[in-house]
PDB file of C-alpha atoms in Angstrom:
ATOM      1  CA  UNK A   4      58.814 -36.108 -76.048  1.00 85.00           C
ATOM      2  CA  UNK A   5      60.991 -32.997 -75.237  1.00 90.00           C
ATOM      3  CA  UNK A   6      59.353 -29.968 -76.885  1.00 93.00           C
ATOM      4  CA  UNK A   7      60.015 -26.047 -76.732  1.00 96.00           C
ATOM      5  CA  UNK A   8      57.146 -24.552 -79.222  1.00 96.00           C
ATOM      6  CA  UNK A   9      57.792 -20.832 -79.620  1.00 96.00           C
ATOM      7  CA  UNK A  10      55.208 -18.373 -81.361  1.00 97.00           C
ATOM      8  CA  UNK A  11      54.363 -14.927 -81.586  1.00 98.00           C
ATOM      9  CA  UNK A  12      57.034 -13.508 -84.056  1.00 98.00           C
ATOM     10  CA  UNK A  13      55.943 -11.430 -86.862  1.00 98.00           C
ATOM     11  CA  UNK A  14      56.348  -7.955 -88.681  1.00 98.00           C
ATOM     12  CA  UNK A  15      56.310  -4.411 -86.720  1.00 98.00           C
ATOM     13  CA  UNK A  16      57.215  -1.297 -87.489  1.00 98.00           C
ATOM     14  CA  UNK A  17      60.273   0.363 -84.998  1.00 98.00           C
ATOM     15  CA  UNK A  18      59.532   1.362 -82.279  1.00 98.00           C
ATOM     16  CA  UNK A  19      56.140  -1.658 -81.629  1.00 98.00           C
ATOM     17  CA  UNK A  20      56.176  -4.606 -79.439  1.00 98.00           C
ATOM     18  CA  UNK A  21      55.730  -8.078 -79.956  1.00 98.00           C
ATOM     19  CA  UNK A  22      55.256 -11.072 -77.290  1.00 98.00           C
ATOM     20  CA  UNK A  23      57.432 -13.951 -77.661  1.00 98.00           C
ATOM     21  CA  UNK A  24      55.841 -17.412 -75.662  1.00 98.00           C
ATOM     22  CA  UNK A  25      57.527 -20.870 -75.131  1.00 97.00           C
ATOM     23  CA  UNK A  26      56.115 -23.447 -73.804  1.00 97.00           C
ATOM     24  CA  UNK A  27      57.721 -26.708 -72.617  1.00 96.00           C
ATOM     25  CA  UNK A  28      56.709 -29.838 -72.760  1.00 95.00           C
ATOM     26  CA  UNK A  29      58.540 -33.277 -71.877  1.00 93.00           C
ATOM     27  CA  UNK A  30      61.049 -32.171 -69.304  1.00 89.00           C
ATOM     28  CA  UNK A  31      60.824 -30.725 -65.609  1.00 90.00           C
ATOM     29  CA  UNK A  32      60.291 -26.721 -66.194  1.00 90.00           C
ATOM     30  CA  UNK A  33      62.236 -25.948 -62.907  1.00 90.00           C
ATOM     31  CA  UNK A  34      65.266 -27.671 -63.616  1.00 93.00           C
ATOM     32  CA  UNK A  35      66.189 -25.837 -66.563  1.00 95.00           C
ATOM     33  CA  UNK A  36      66.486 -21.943 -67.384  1.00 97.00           C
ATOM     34  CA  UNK A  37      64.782 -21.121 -70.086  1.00 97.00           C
ATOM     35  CA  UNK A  38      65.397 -18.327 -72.899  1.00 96.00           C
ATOM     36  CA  UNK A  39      65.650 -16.928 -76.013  1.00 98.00           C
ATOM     37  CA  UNK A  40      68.125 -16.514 -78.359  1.00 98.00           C
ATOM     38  CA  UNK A  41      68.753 -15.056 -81.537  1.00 98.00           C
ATOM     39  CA  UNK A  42      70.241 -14.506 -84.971  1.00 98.00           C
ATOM     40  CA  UNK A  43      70.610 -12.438 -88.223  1.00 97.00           C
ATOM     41  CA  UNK A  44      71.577 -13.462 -91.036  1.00 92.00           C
ATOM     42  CA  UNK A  45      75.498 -12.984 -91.012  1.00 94.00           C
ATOM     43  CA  UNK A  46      75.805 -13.057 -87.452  1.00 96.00           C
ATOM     44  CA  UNK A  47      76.038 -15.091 -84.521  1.00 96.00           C
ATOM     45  CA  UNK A  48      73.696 -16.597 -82.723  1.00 96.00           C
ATOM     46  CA  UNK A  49      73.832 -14.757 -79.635  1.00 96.00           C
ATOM     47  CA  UNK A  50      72.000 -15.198 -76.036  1.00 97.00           C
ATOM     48  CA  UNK A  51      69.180 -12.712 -75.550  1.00 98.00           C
ATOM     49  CA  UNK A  52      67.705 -12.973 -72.506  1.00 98.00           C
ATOM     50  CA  UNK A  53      66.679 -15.999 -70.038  1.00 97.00           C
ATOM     51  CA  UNK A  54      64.797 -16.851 -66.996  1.00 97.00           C
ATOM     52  CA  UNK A  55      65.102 -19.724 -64.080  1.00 95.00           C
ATOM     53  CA  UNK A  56      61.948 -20.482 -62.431  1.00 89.00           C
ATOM     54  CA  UNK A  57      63.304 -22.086 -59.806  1.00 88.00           C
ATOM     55  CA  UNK A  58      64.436 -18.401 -58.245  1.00 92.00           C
ATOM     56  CA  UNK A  59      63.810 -16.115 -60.353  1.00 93.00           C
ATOM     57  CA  UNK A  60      66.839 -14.850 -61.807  1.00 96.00           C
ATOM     58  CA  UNK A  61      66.746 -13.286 -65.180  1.00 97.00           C
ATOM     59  CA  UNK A  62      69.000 -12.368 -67.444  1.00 97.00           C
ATOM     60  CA  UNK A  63      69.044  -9.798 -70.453  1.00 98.00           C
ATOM     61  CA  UNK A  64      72.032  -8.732 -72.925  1.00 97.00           C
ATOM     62  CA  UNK A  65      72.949  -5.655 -72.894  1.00 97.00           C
ATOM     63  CA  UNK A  66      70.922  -4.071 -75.995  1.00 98.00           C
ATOM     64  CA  UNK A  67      67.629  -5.243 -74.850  1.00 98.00           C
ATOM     65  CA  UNK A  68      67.714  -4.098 -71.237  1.00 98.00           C
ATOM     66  CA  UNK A  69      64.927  -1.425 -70.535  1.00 98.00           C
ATOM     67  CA  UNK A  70      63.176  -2.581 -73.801  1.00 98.00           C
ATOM     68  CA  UNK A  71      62.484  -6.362 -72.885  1.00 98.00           C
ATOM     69  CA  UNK A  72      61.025  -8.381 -70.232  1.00 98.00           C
ATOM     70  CA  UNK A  73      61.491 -12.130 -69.954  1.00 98.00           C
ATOM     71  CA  UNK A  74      58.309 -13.835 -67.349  1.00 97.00           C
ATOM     72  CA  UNK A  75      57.728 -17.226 -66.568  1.00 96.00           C
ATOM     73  CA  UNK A  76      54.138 -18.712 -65.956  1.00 95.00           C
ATOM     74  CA  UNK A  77      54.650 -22.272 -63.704  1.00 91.00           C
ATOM     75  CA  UNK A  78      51.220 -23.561 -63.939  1.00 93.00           C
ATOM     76  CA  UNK A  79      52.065 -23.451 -67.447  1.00 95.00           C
ATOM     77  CA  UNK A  80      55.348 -24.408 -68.080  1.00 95.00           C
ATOM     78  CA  UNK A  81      55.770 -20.890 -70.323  1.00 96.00           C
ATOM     79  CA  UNK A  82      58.277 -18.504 -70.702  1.00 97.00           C
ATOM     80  CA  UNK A  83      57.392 -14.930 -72.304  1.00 98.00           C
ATOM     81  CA  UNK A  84      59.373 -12.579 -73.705  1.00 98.00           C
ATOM     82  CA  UNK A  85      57.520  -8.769 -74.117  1.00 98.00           C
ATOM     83  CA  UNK A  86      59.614  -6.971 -76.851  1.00 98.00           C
ATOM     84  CA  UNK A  87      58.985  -3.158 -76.699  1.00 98.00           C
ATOM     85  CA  UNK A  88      60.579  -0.067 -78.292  1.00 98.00           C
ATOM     86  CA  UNK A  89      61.721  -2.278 -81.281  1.00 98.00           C
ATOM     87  CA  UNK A  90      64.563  -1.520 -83.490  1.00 98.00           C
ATOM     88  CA  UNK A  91      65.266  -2.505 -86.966  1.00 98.00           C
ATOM     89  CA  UNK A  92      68.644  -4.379 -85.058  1.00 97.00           C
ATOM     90  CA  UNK A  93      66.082  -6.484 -83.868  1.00 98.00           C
ATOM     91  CA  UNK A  94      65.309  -8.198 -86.900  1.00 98.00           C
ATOM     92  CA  UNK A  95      66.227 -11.997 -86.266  1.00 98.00           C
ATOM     93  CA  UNK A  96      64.989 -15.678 -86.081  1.00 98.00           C
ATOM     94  CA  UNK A  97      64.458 -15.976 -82.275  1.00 98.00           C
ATOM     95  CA  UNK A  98      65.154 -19.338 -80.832  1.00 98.00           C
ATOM     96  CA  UNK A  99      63.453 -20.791 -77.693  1.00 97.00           C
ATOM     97  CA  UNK A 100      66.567 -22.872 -75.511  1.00 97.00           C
ATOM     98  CA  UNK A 101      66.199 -24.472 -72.130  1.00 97.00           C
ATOM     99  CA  UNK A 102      69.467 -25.337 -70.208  1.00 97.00           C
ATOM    100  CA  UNK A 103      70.262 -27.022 -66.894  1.00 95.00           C
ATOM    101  CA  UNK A 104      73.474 -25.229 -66.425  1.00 94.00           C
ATOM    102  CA  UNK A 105      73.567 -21.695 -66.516  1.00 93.00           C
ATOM    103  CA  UNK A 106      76.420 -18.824 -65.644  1.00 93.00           C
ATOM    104  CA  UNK A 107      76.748 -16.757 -62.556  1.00 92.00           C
ATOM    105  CA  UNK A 108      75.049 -13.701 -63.905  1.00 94.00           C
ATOM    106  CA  UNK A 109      71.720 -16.230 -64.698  1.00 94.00           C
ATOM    107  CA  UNK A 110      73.054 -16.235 -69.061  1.00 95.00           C
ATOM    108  CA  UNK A 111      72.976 -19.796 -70.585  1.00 95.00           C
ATOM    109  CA  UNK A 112      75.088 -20.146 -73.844  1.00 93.00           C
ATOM    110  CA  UNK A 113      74.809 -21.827 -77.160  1.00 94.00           C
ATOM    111  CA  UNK A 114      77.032 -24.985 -76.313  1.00 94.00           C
ATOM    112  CA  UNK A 115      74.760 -25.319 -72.842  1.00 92.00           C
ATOM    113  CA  UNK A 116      71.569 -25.742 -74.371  1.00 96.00           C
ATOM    114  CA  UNK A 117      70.041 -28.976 -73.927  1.00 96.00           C
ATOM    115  CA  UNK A 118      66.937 -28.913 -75.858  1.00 96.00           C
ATOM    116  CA  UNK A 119      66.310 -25.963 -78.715  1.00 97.00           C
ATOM    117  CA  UNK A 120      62.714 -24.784 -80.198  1.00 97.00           C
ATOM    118  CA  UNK A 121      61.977 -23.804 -83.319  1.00 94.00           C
ATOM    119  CA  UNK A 122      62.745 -20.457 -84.519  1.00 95.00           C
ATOM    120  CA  UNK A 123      59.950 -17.522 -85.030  1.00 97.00           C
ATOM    121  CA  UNK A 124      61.065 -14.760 -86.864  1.00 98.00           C
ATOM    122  CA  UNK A 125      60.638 -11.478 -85.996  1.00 98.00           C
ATOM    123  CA  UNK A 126      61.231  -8.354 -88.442  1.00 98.00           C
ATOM    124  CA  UNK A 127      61.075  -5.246 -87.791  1.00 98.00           C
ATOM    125  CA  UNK A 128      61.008  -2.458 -90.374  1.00 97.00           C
ATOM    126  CA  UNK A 129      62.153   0.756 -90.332  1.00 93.00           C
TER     127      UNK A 129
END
């Protein structure tokens, strides 16, 4: 069966870090970029950064760049996401997405996902 199990939310203070892991299971891990997104209550859900293994390419919104790094590990079909400098903005259910089509600058969106994990919720106080 196709499964994305994501872990490693919790609750920091601003300004900590927190590792975000998916790991896939059920599907071919190079066919597919893989990513997190994320949402507060009241808002969107919006795209926050994603990786293809196939080449590399990696994608981050704008408000995370500098503070996040998205990896992949192959040999285990994982995707990490190192969350540093966090903000109190932060504070969201993160989602774990894999998609086979993805945009130009290497961004999947919500209406491209093919398979979704569950959401780990990360908080961060203030």
């Amino acid at each position: 069966d196709v499964q994305l199990q994501a872990s490693g939310g919790g609750l920091v203070q601003a300004g900590g870090s927190l590792r975000l892991s998916c790991a896939a299971f059920g599907f071919t891990f190079d066919d597919y970029a893989i990513g997190w997104f994320r949402q507060a209550p009241g808002k969107e859900r919006e795209g926050v950064s994603c990786i293809s293994s196939f080449d590399g390419l990696t994608y981050y919104t704008d408000s995370v760049k500098g503070r996040f790094t998205i990896s992949s590990d192959r040999t285990k079909n994982t995707v990490y996401l190192q969350m540093n400098s966090l903000k109190p903005e932060d504070t969201a259910v993160y989602y774990c997405a894999a998609s086979a089509i993805r945009g130009p600058d290497g961004a999947i969106t919500v209406h491209q996902v093919n398979y979704w994990g569950q959401g780990t919720l990360v908080t961060v106080s203030s």
